[in-house]
Short mmCIF file of C-alpha atoms and ligand atoms in Angstrom, two decimals:
data_model
loop_
_atom_site.label_atom_id
_atom_site.label_comp_id
_atom_site.label_asym_id
_atom_site.label_seq_id
_atom_site.Cartn_x
_atom_site.Cartn_y
_atom_site.Cartn_z
CA MET A 16 -4.52 -35.65 25.13
CA PRO A 17 -2.42 -32.69 26.82
CA ARG A 18 -5.04 -30.67 28.87
CA THR A 19 -2.63 -27.79 29.98
CA LEU A 20 0.13 -26.03 28.03
CA GLN A 21 2.70 -27.60 30.73
CA GLN A 22 2.18 -31.00 29.43
CA LEU A 23 3.26 -30.09 25.66
CA ASP A 24 6.48 -31.02 24.22
CA TYR A 25 8.76 -28.22 24.07
CA THR A 26 11.72 -28.33 21.34
CA ASN A 27 12.75 -24.86 21.35
CA ARG A 28 15.04 -24.90 18.26
CA PHE A 29 15.12 -21.02 17.54
CA ALA A 30 16.57 -20.70 21.11
CA ARG A 31 19.29 -23.30 20.17
CA LEU A 32 20.66 -20.52 17.62
CA PRO A 33 23.60 -18.63 19.10
CA GLY A 34 23.10 -15.31 21.11
CA ARG A 35 23.53 -13.10 18.59
CA PHE A 36 19.89 -14.06 16.97
CA HIS A 37 18.30 -13.19 20.28
CA SER A 38 18.14 -11.91 23.56
CA ALA A 39 16.79 -13.98 26.94
CA GLN A 40 13.96 -12.29 27.85
CA GLN A 41 11.41 -13.01 30.65
CA PRO A 42 7.89 -11.33 30.00
CA THR A 43 6.63 -8.99 32.23
CA PRO A 44 3.86 -9.89 34.51
CA LEU A 45 0.29 -7.68 34.06
CA PRO A 46 -2.29 -7.84 37.08
CA SER A 47 -5.10 -9.61 37.48
CA PRO A 48 -5.39 -11.10 33.83
CA TYR A 49 -8.80 -12.50 32.69
CA LEU A 50 -9.56 -14.90 29.88
CA VAL A 51 -10.86 -12.65 26.73
CA ALA A 52 -10.51 -15.21 23.87
CA PHE A 53 -9.53 -18.87 23.46
CA ASN A 54 -9.17 -20.65 20.06
CA PRO A 55 -9.78 -24.40 20.20
CA ASP A 56 -8.80 -24.66 16.18
CA ALA A 57 -5.67 -23.24 17.21
CA ALA A 58 -5.57 -25.37 20.16
CA ALA A 59 -5.89 -28.41 18.43
CA LEU A 60 -2.85 -27.73 16.26
CA LEU A 61 -0.93 -28.06 19.59
CA GLY A 62 -2.91 -31.03 20.39
CA LEU A 63 -3.87 -28.97 23.19
CA ALA A 64 -7.72 -30.03 24.55
CA PRO A 65 -9.78 -26.60 24.57
CA GLU A 66 -10.09 -27.33 28.45
CA ALA A 67 -6.89 -25.46 28.66
CA ALA A 68 -8.76 -22.24 28.35
CA ASP A 69 -10.01 -22.88 31.99
CA ASP A 70 -6.58 -24.19 33.20
CA PRO A 71 -5.43 -21.24 36.00
CA VAL A 72 -1.51 -22.09 35.09
CA SER A 73 -2.57 -21.94 31.32
CA GLN A 74 -3.96 -18.69 31.81
CA GLN A 75 -0.95 -17.15 33.63
CA VAL A 76 1.37 -18.37 30.95
CA MET A 77 -0.89 -17.13 28.06
CA THR A 78 -0.48 -13.74 30.29
CA GLY A 79 3.27 -13.74 30.54
CA ASN A 80 2.73 -14.01 34.35
CA GLN A 81 4.45 -17.37 34.59
CA VAL A 82 7.03 -19.45 32.49
CA LEU A 83 7.10 -23.07 32.32
CA PRO A 84 10.14 -25.33 32.93
CA GLY A 85 10.32 -26.28 29.28
CA HIS A 86 10.28 -22.54 28.00
CA GLU A 87 13.41 -20.47 27.01
CA PRO A 88 11.79 -17.22 26.38
CA LEU A 89 13.46 -14.56 24.06
CA SER A 90 13.16 -11.80 21.86
CA ALA A 91 14.53 -12.08 18.65
CA LEU A 92 16.76 -9.50 16.68
CA TYR A 93 15.89 -8.24 13.29
CA ALA A 94 16.13 -4.78 11.36
CA GLY A 95 13.87 -3.66 8.52
CA HIS A 96 13.13 -1.29 5.79
CA GLN A 97 10.25 0.98 7.23
CA PHE A 98 8.67 2.81 4.94
CA GLY A 99 11.25 2.29 2.17
CA VAL A 100 13.94 3.43 4.88
CA TYR A 101 16.58 1.32 6.55
CA VAL A 102 16.41 0.93 10.31
CA PRO A 103 19.28 -0.75 11.99
CA GLN A 104 18.16 -2.29 14.64
CA LEU A 105 14.65 -3.17 15.28
CA GLY A 106 13.56 -6.75 16.90
CA ASP A 107 10.60 -8.00 18.79
CA GLY A 108 9.90 -4.82 20.88
CA ARG A 109 7.01 -6.33 22.57
CA ALA A 110 7.03 -10.03 21.47
CA ILE A 111 8.53 -12.73 23.55
CA LEU A 112 8.86 -16.38 22.19
CA LEU A 113 8.16 -18.85 24.99
CA GLY A 114 9.31 -21.73 23.12
CA GLU A 115 8.23 -24.45 20.35
CA ALA A 116 5.92 -27.15 21.04
CA ARG A 117 5.82 -30.16 18.84
CA ASN A 118 2.71 -31.81 18.53
CA GLU A 119 1.91 -35.73 18.11
CA ARG A 120 2.10 -35.40 14.30
CA GLY A 121 5.76 -34.35 14.76
CA GLU A 122 4.98 -30.50 13.85
CA HIS A 123 6.45 -27.67 15.40
CA TRP A 124 4.63 -24.48 16.43
CA GLU A 125 6.29 -21.49 18.03
CA LEU A 126 4.19 -20.07 20.94
CA GLN A 127 4.70 -16.14 21.00
CA LEU A 128 3.25 -13.35 23.26
CA LYS A 129 2.73 -10.01 21.61
CA GLY A 130 2.48 -7.27 24.31
CA ALA A 131 4.40 -8.92 27.21
CA GLY A 132 6.39 -6.26 28.05
CA GLU A 133 9.41 -4.47 27.25
CA THR A 134 12.35 -5.94 25.59
CA PRO A 135 16.22 -5.50 24.51
CA TYR A 136 14.45 -3.89 21.10
CA SER A 137 11.41 -2.12 22.72
CA ARG A 138 13.61 1.51 21.50
CA MET A 139 10.88 4.15 22.86
CA GLY A 140 7.94 1.64 23.08
CA ASP A 141 6.13 0.36 26.22
CA GLY A 142 6.19 -3.39 25.49
CA ARG A 143 2.39 -3.54 25.41
CA ALA A 144 -0.37 -3.95 22.70
CA VAL A 145 -3.77 -2.42 23.43
CA LEU A 146 -7.02 -4.94 23.83
CA ARG A 147 -8.05 -3.44 20.43
CA SER A 148 -5.53 -4.08 18.31
CA SER A 149 -5.22 -7.57 20.14
CA ILE A 150 -8.64 -8.35 19.11
CA ARG A 151 -7.82 -7.23 15.62
CA GLU A 152 -4.91 -9.53 15.14
CA TYR A 153 -6.77 -12.40 16.78
CA LEU A 154 -9.63 -12.18 14.50
CA CYS A 155 -7.94 -11.35 11.35
CA SER A 156 -5.35 -14.22 11.66
CA GLU A 157 -8.05 -16.88 12.36
CA ALA A 158 -10.07 -15.25 9.48
CA MET A 159 -7.31 -15.46 6.93
CA HIS A 160 -6.84 -19.11 7.92
CA GLY A 161 -10.40 -19.63 7.35
CA LEU A 162 -9.94 -17.92 3.68
CA GLY A 163 -7.07 -20.37 3.08
CA ILE A 164 -4.66 -17.68 3.06
CA PRO A 165 -1.26 -18.48 4.74
CA THR A 166 -0.98 -17.08 8.10
CA THR A 167 0.38 -17.10 11.66
CA ARG A 168 -2.48 -18.02 14.14
CA ALA A 169 -3.86 -16.92 17.21
CA LEU A 170 -4.42 -19.24 20.43
CA SER A 171 -5.59 -16.72 22.94
CA ILE A 172 -6.32 -13.07 24.12
CA MET A 173 -5.77 -12.59 27.78
CA GLY A 174 -6.59 -8.78 29.35
CA SER A 175 -5.96 -6.80 31.94
CA ASP A 176 -7.26 -3.73 33.62
CA TYR A 177 -3.64 -2.43 33.11
CA PRO A 178 -3.64 0.99 31.50
CA VAL A 179 -1.82 1.53 28.48
CA TYR A 180 -1.49 5.11 26.59
CA ARG A 181 -1.91 5.25 22.64
CA GLU A 182 -4.12 8.33 21.54
CA THR A 183 -6.07 8.02 24.58
CA ALA A 184 -5.84 5.34 27.80
CA GLU A 185 -6.62 1.96 26.88
CA THR A 186 -6.32 -1.53 28.75
CA ALA A 187 -3.56 -3.90 27.87
CA ALA A 188 -3.76 -7.12 26.51
CA VAL A 189 -1.50 -10.36 25.41
CA VAL A 190 -2.12 -12.54 21.98
CA LEU A 191 -0.50 -15.61 22.25
CA ARG A 192 0.19 -16.25 18.49
CA MET A 193 1.45 -19.16 16.77
CA SER A 194 3.75 -19.95 13.95
CA PRO A 195 6.00 -22.49 12.52
CA SER A 196 8.50 -19.47 12.32
CA PHE A 197 8.20 -15.76 12.79
CA ILE A 198 11.74 -15.42 10.96
CA ARG A 199 11.34 -12.08 8.75
CA PHE A 200 13.17 -10.60 5.84
CA GLY A 201 14.54 -8.28 8.00
CA SER A 202 16.28 -11.14 10.21
CA PHE A 203 18.51 -11.63 7.46
CA GLU A 204 19.24 -7.70 6.80
CA VAL A 205 20.35 -6.93 9.99
CA PHE A 206 23.44 -9.25 9.65
CA PHE A 207 24.11 -8.07 5.93
CA TYR A 208 24.10 -4.33 7.45
CA ARG A 209 26.28 -5.60 10.19
CA ASN A 210 28.57 -7.35 7.84
CA GLN A 211 28.08 -10.53 9.43
CA HIS A 212 28.44 -12.90 6.73
CA ASP A 213 28.65 -16.01 8.90
CA ALA A 214 25.44 -15.21 10.62
CA ILE A 215 23.90 -14.82 7.37
CA ARG A 216 24.59 -18.22 6.12
CA GLU A 217 23.75 -19.62 9.86
CA LEU A 218 20.66 -18.41 9.85
CA ALA A 219 19.85 -19.37 6.23
CA ASP A 220 20.92 -22.98 7.24
CA PHE A 221 18.54 -22.93 10.21
CA VAL A 222 15.71 -21.77 7.58
CA ILE A 223 16.45 -24.43 4.99
CA ASP A 224 16.87 -27.15 7.41
CA HIS A 225 13.42 -26.58 9.36
CA TYR A 226 11.25 -25.05 6.87
CA TYR A 227 12.74 -25.59 3.36
CA PRO A 228 14.36 -28.93 3.52
CA ALA A 229 14.27 -30.00 0.02
CA CYS A 230 16.39 -26.69 -0.78
CA ARG A 231 19.11 -28.72 0.76
CA ASP A 232 19.11 -31.08 -2.16
CA ALA A 233 19.16 -28.73 -4.52
CA ALA A 234 22.30 -27.77 -6.56
CA ARG A 235 22.49 -24.19 -4.97
CA PRO A 236 20.50 -24.72 -1.65
CA TYR A 237 20.93 -20.91 -0.98
CA GLN A 238 19.37 -19.84 -4.55
CA ALA A 239 16.91 -22.22 -4.05
CA LEU A 240 15.91 -20.84 -0.51
CA LEU A 241 15.46 -17.53 -2.45
CA ASP A 242 13.40 -19.06 -5.17
CA GLN A 243 11.19 -20.73 -2.81
CA VAL A 244 10.81 -17.46 -0.52
CA ILE A 245 9.98 -15.47 -3.97
CA ALA A 246 7.43 -17.95 -5.00
CA ARG A 247 5.56 -18.01 -1.63
CA THR A 248 5.55 -14.45 -1.59
CA ALA A 249 4.23 -14.24 -5.09
CA SER A 250 1.38 -16.60 -4.28
CA LEU A 251 0.60 -14.66 -0.76
CA MET A 252 0.15 -11.50 -2.71
CA ALA A 253 -2.17 -13.09 -5.32
CA ASP A 254 -4.04 -14.42 -2.18
CA TRP A 255 -4.26 -10.80 -0.75
CA GLN A 256 -5.10 -9.02 -4.04
CA ALA A 257 -7.75 -11.72 -4.93
CA VAL A 258 -9.54 -11.33 -1.83
CA GLY A 259 -9.21 -7.37 -1.25
CA PHE A 260 -6.83 -7.58 1.78
CA CYS A 261 -4.74 -4.98 2.48
CA HIS A 262 -1.87 -5.31 5.00
CA GLY A 263 -1.01 -1.63 5.76
CA VAL A 264 2.30 -1.64 7.23
CA MET A 265 4.50 -3.67 4.61
CA ASN A 266 7.96 -3.03 6.03
CA THR A 267 10.66 -5.67 5.48
CA ASP A 268 10.45 -6.56 9.24
CA ASN A 269 6.70 -7.58 8.65
CA MET A 270 7.49 -10.09 5.84
CA SER A 271 7.67 -13.44 6.68
CA VAL A 272 10.28 -15.96 5.51
CA LEU A 273 7.75 -18.48 5.23
CA GLY A 274 5.20 -16.63 3.15
CA LEU A 275 2.75 -16.30 5.77
CA THR A 276 0.61 -13.11 6.66
CA LEU A 277 2.40 -11.57 9.60
CA ASP A 278 2.30 -8.50 12.00
CA TYR A 279 -1.75 -7.44 11.97
CA GLY A 280 -1.80 -3.58 12.55
CA PRO A 281 -3.83 -1.38 10.52
CA PHE A 282 -4.98 -3.85 7.91
CA GLY A 283 -8.26 -3.58 6.29
CA PHE A 284 -10.20 -5.38 3.51
CA LEU A 285 -11.64 -3.57 0.69
CA ASP A 286 -15.25 -2.24 1.12
CA ALA A 287 -16.19 -0.28 -2.04
CA PHE A 288 -13.68 -1.38 -5.14
CA ASP A 289 -10.76 1.01 -4.76
CA PRO A 290 -7.49 0.35 -5.87
CA GLY A 291 -5.85 3.08 -4.49
CA HIS A 292 -7.27 2.14 -1.06
CA VAL A 293 -4.82 3.08 1.91
CA CYS A 294 -6.07 1.41 5.00
CA ASN A 295 -3.34 2.65 7.43
CA HIS A 296 -4.06 6.48 8.44
CA SER A 297 -0.39 6.77 9.39
CA ASP A 298 0.64 5.73 5.62
CA HIS A 299 0.57 9.67 4.35
CA SER A 300 2.05 9.10 0.95
CA GLY A 301 0.07 6.00 0.26
CA ARG A 302 3.04 3.82 0.06
CA TYR A 303 0.94 1.09 1.12
CA ALA A 304 -1.95 1.50 -1.16
CA PHE A 305 -4.00 -1.80 -1.87
CA ASP A 306 -2.98 -2.00 -5.66
CA GLN A 307 0.81 -1.40 -4.71
CA GLN A 308 1.30 -4.20 -2.79
CA PRO A 309 2.77 -6.84 -5.16
CA ASN A 310 5.12 -3.81 -6.16
CA ILE A 311 6.29 -3.55 -2.65
CA ALA A 312 6.41 -7.17 -2.08
CA LEU A 313 8.74 -7.34 -5.10
CA TRP A 314 10.90 -4.50 -3.38
CA ASN A 315 10.82 -6.26 -0.14
CA LEU A 316 12.40 -9.13 -1.97
CA HIS A 317 15.04 -7.03 -3.29
CA CYS A 318 16.07 -6.07 0.06
CA PHE A 319 15.80 -9.79 1.37
CA ALA A 320 18.00 -11.15 -1.76
CA GLN A 321 20.48 -8.22 -1.01
CA ALA A 322 20.77 -9.56 2.27
CA LEU A 323 21.47 -12.89 1.18
CA ILE A 324 24.07 -11.78 -1.56
CA PRO A 325 27.10 -13.02 0.20
CA LEU A 326 25.66 -16.61 -0.43
CA LEU A 327 24.44 -15.96 -4.00
CA ASP A 328 25.41 -15.54 -7.60
CA MET A 329 24.61 -11.81 -8.55
CA ASP A 330 23.22 -13.02 -12.07
CA ALA A 331 21.16 -15.84 -10.85
CA THR A 332 19.55 -13.42 -8.26
CA ILE A 333 18.76 -10.87 -11.05
CA GLU A 334 16.86 -13.91 -12.85
CA ALA A 335 15.28 -15.05 -9.77
CA LEU A 336 13.95 -11.83 -8.77
CA LYS A 337 12.66 -11.40 -12.68
CA ARG A 338 10.60 -14.19 -11.90
CA PHE A 339 8.37 -12.64 -9.25
CA GLN A 340 5.99 -10.80 -11.63
CA PRO A 341 5.16 -13.62 -13.93
CA LEU A 342 4.90 -15.56 -10.75
CA PHE A 343 2.47 -13.18 -9.42
CA GLU A 344 0.48 -12.77 -12.41
CA ALA A 345 -0.05 -16.39 -12.96
CA ALA A 346 -1.40 -17.16 -9.61
CA TYR A 347 -3.38 -14.02 -9.47
CA GLY A 348 -5.17 -14.76 -12.85
CA GLN A 349 -5.49 -18.21 -11.82
CA ARG A 350 -7.34 -16.55 -8.62
CA LEU A 351 -9.32 -14.16 -10.61
CA ARG A 352 -10.85 -16.79 -12.99
CA ALA A 353 -11.61 -18.95 -10.23
CA LYS A 354 -13.47 -15.85 -8.45
CA LEU A 355 -15.24 -15.24 -12.33
CA GLY A 356 -16.10 -18.83 -12.53
CA PHE A 357 -13.94 -19.57 -15.55
CA ALA A 358 -12.90 -23.13 -15.62
CA ALA A 359 -10.07 -22.41 -18.31
CA GLN A 360 -8.16 -19.49 -19.59
CA GLY A 361 -9.70 -17.17 -22.24
CA ASP A 362 -7.61 -14.84 -24.36
CA LYS A 363 -9.78 -12.00 -23.43
CA ASP A 364 -10.22 -12.39 -19.98
CA GLU A 365 -7.69 -9.61 -18.79
CA GLU A 366 -9.43 -7.15 -20.85
CA LEU A 367 -12.94 -8.40 -19.26
CA ILE A 368 -11.21 -8.03 -15.90
CA VAL A 369 -10.05 -4.68 -16.37
CA LYS A 370 -13.19 -3.54 -17.71
CA LEU A 371 -14.77 -4.86 -14.76
CA PHE A 372 -12.55 -3.55 -11.79
CA GLY A 373 -12.89 0.18 -13.93
CA ARG A 374 -16.72 -0.38 -13.15
CA LEU A 375 -16.39 -1.60 -9.73
CA TYR A 376 -14.42 1.50 -8.98
CA GLN A 377 -16.80 3.85 -10.51
CA GLY A 378 -19.67 2.25 -9.45
CA GLN A 379 -18.34 2.35 -5.75
CA VAL A 380 -19.09 -1.33 -5.96
CA ASP A 381 -18.53 -3.65 -2.84
CA TYR A 382 -15.91 -5.98 -3.81
CA THR A 383 -16.85 -8.83 -1.51
CA VAL A 384 -20.66 -8.30 -2.15
CA PHE A 385 -20.43 -8.30 -5.90
CA PHE A 386 -18.25 -11.53 -6.45
CA ARG A 387 -20.49 -13.39 -4.08
CA ARG A 388 -23.65 -12.36 -6.13
CA LEU A 389 -21.81 -13.16 -9.20
CA ALA A 390 -22.13 -16.77 -8.66
CA GLY A 391 -25.95 -16.37 -9.01
CA PHE A 392 -25.58 -14.58 -12.27
CA ILE A 393 -27.94 -15.95 -15.21
CA PRO A 394 -26.73 -14.99 -18.68
CA GLY A 395 -29.24 -13.03 -20.52
CA GLU A 396 -31.37 -11.96 -17.52
CA LEU A 397 -31.37 -8.46 -15.77
CA ASN A 398 -29.56 -9.87 -12.67
CA ALA A 399 -30.82 -7.23 -10.56
CA PRO A 400 -28.86 -7.95 -7.28
CA LEU A 401 -25.77 -7.60 -9.32
CA ARG A 402 -26.80 -4.54 -11.04
CA ASP A 403 -28.25 -2.81 -8.18
CA LEU A 404 -24.89 -2.52 -6.57
CA PHE A 405 -23.78 0.11 -9.60
CA ILE A 406 -24.63 3.79 -9.03
CA GLU A 407 -25.07 3.82 -13.11
CA ARG A 408 -26.91 0.76 -13.50
CA GLU A 409 -26.14 0.64 -17.13
CA THR A 410 -22.27 0.32 -16.75
CA PHE A 411 -23.15 -3.25 -15.35
CA ASP A 412 -25.17 -4.25 -18.37
CA ASP A 413 -22.61 -3.82 -20.67
CA TRP A 414 -19.74 -5.81 -18.77
CA ALA A 415 -22.71 -8.27 -18.17
CA ALA A 416 -23.27 -8.72 -22.02
CA ASP A 417 -19.39 -9.84 -22.39
CA TYR A 418 -19.46 -11.92 -19.26
CA ALA A 419 -22.48 -13.72 -20.67
CA ALA A 420 -20.52 -14.29 -24.10
CA ARG A 421 -17.32 -15.37 -22.18
CA LEU A 422 -19.27 -18.04 -20.08
CA ALA A 423 -20.94 -19.44 -23.36
CA GLN A 424 -17.49 -20.36 -24.39
CA GLU A 425 -17.28 -23.04 -21.62
CA SER A 426 -18.99 -26.07 -21.71
CA ARG A 427 -18.98 -26.08 -17.69
CA ASP A 428 -22.47 -27.23 -16.39
CA PRO A 429 -23.87 -23.93 -14.67
CA ARG A 430 -24.69 -25.65 -11.29
CA GLU A 431 -20.89 -26.84 -11.28
CA ARG A 432 -19.59 -23.51 -11.89
CA GLN A 433 -22.02 -21.78 -9.24
CA ALA A 434 -20.42 -24.22 -6.44
CA ALA A 435 -17.20 -23.48 -7.53
CA MET A 436 -17.85 -19.49 -7.43
CA LEU A 437 -19.26 -20.05 -4.17
CA ARG A 438 -16.05 -21.84 -2.84
CA ALA A 439 -13.70 -18.94 -4.57
CA ASN A 440 -15.70 -15.95 -3.28
CA PRO A 441 -16.29 -15.57 0.36
CA LYS A 442 -19.20 -14.56 2.00
CA TYR A 443 -17.81 -13.29 5.01
CA ILE A 444 -14.82 -11.35 5.70
CA LEU A 445 -13.72 -9.08 8.63
CA ARG A 446 -14.69 -5.94 7.83
CA ASN A 447 -13.36 -2.95 10.03
CA HIS A 448 -16.73 -2.25 11.82
CA LEU A 449 -17.39 -6.19 12.69
CA ALA A 450 -14.11 -6.29 14.41
CA GLU A 451 -14.82 -2.85 15.96
CA THR A 452 -18.46 -3.85 17.45
CA ALA A 453 -16.72 -7.01 18.81
CA ILE A 454 -13.90 -4.69 20.64
CA ARG A 455 -16.51 -2.14 21.97
CA GLN A 456 -18.25 -5.01 23.32
CA ALA A 457 -15.10 -6.29 24.93
CA ILE A 458 -14.19 -3.08 26.38
CA GLU A 459 -17.77 -3.66 28.34
CA ARG A 460 -16.36 -7.08 29.22
CA ASP A 461 -18.85 -9.11 26.54
CA TYR A 462 -16.43 -11.26 24.66
CA SER A 463 -19.07 -13.18 23.16
CA GLU A 464 -19.11 -11.38 19.92
CA ILE A 465 -15.32 -12.32 19.61
CA GLU A 466 -16.30 -15.86 19.58
CA ARG A 467 -19.42 -15.79 17.51
CA LEU A 468 -16.82 -13.71 14.81
CA ARG A 469 -14.23 -16.37 14.94
CA THR A 470 -16.60 -19.30 14.48
CA LEU A 471 -17.97 -17.37 11.35
CA LEU A 472 -14.89 -16.46 10.00
CA ALA A 473 -13.45 -19.68 10.18
CA ALA A 474 -15.70 -20.85 7.41
CA PRO A 475 -16.12 -17.80 5.32
CA PHE A 476 -17.57 -19.52 2.43
CA ASP A 477 -20.36 -21.22 3.96
CA GLU A 478 -23.97 -19.80 4.18
CA GLN A 479 -24.37 -19.70 7.70
CA PRO A 480 -28.34 -19.44 9.00
CA GLY A 481 -29.11 -16.27 10.79
CA MET A 482 -25.99 -14.63 10.00
CA ASP A 483 -26.64 -12.53 7.05
CA ARG A 484 -26.33 -9.09 8.59
CA TYR A 485 -22.50 -9.90 8.95
CA ALA A 486 -22.07 -10.49 5.35
CA ALA A 487 -24.11 -6.99 4.70
CA LEU A 488 -22.62 -3.55 3.60
CA PRO A 489 -20.93 -1.72 5.89
CA PRO A 490 -22.85 0.68 7.77
CA GLU A 491 -22.34 4.57 7.50
CA TRP A 492 -20.30 4.87 10.70
CA ALA A 493 -17.93 2.58 9.45
CA GLN A 494 -16.21 5.35 7.53
CA GLN A 495 -15.32 6.72 10.89
CA ILE A 496 -13.13 4.35 12.11
CA SER A 497 -9.65 4.99 11.99
CA VAL A 498 -6.66 2.42 12.19
CA SER A 499 -3.11 3.20 12.28
CA CYS A 500 0.25 2.26 13.16
CA SER A 501 -0.63 2.95 16.85
CA SER A 502 -1.44 -0.24 18.56
P1 LIG B 11 5.09 -2.91 13.44
O1 LIG B 11 5.56 -2.03 12.49
O2 LIG B 11 4.00 -2.54 14.28
O3 LIG B 11 5.12 -4.41 13.42
O4 LIG B 11 6.04 -2.89 14.52
C1 LIG B 11 7.45 -2.23 14.54
C2 LIG B 11 8.61 -2.42 15.29
O5 LIG B 11 8.19 -1.47 16.70
C3 LIG B 11 8.59 -3.71 15.78
O6 LIG B 11 9.99 -3.93 16.17
C4 LIG B 11 7.85 -3.99 17.18
O7 LIG B 11 8.32 -4.85 17.91
C5 LIG B 11 8.05 -2.48 17.87
N1 LIG B 11 6.91 -1.83 18.27
C6 LIG B 11 5.71 -1.68 17.89
N2 LIG B 11 5.15 -1.25 19.01
C7 LIG B 11 5.85 -1.50 20.14
C8 LIG B 11 5.57 -1.17 21.45
N3 LIG B 11 4.44 -0.96 22.04
N4 LIG B 11 6.33 -1.35 22.41
C9 LIG B 11 7.80 -1.76 22.17
N5 LIG B 11 8.10 -2.04 20.85
C10 LIG B 11 7.09 -1.88 19.67
MG1 LIG B 12 6.30 -5.73 13.11
#
């Protein structure tokens, strides 16, 4: 088993694409780096031994202070619609793809440094990421994976005392993140707006060959690719909505062509259920409010489809986009039924769910705590642990009667239902205040909370002894935490 990053087998397929897709870019070193976090689960995906964390050369590589012989560092070009407006040139402003490694099972993982210095696409940015947001990305990508939601992964965080200025002076950090690919909707848009249709075809062929090989056998491979991206995005939105995840910046440059959760910034999980929740303090109009996410995903898919239109048939494309909504609804319905413990679909389920969501909102009930406790619901009883979550307790009673009646329609064994519900409703999510506590300790050079949270959130559906405080309602001070695009 490789013990260091230098022993991995580098394949670098994205680097083989012609120069118009990327720019060669060496990372900029950081002074006196130190290890903040290392994730053995992500290391295992590479076939990398956990001891790589302590290897001095690997640490330099994870910081961007050293580039290995097999690496071909580059920044990718892309564009995107940001808050509804087309921005012609974005690209990796602070991300550098070191290379792509192939593990012993033949799986490929791209290794990317986030915050490793300026690139040709940095515009006014400094190419850096601060420790605070690096910890948030590292923890949330692993938390999403633990929840079973498609996402990029994170291998490590390296820190440095090098100052980085946001609203205040902070310090720099670099996350080494991993994904089969970081190609975004915006990676295609840039060539559509530049009228370079051959580049669109080249990139689409690359994506099909490496990530959607089954599309090659379809009658119309590019149409099949669009269908796949629509289906995966619909499924991802169902995952986000079901778990109460709010991305915060659903610009098309942050939308993965592989349907992964990508680019963690001002994200947040719902505390008290509020469909209009806006987690990003820079999002003044609420464009990316929680309940808007599926609509925005569809809007973004229109941008993606438009970029592919030179390869597509217009009528088939319109039909394909029309399939998003039913795909999303089917997937979301399925996840909600799992959360509610229903084995089959009932004809009044939607009504029951709409009623519940209305009451959760009115009652300012914590979304995650409610559903976790719902697993313990006993028909005909008071169910005080649930009832007490509502400001007006009676509003629960009335819904509970409907819910009990619905459960009675199924012959499912109550214990089996409870077990299934505990697998569908996480106990632990990365609430802002949990991340914030880990950040505050890390600023004081204590990194133990990051690792504690990572292992906790890797198994969010399990009861973990002694960890109940991590499943508690957010404290008062959590309301003062403000997350914005500045990271
Ligand atoms: P985001 O919405 O955070 O994914 O970022 C939008 C664009 O801004 C991307 O192209 C980023 O690479 C770029 N960007 C964000 N922060 C910085 C920074 N500190 N330095 C350079 N580019 C940045
Ligand atoms: Mg981005």
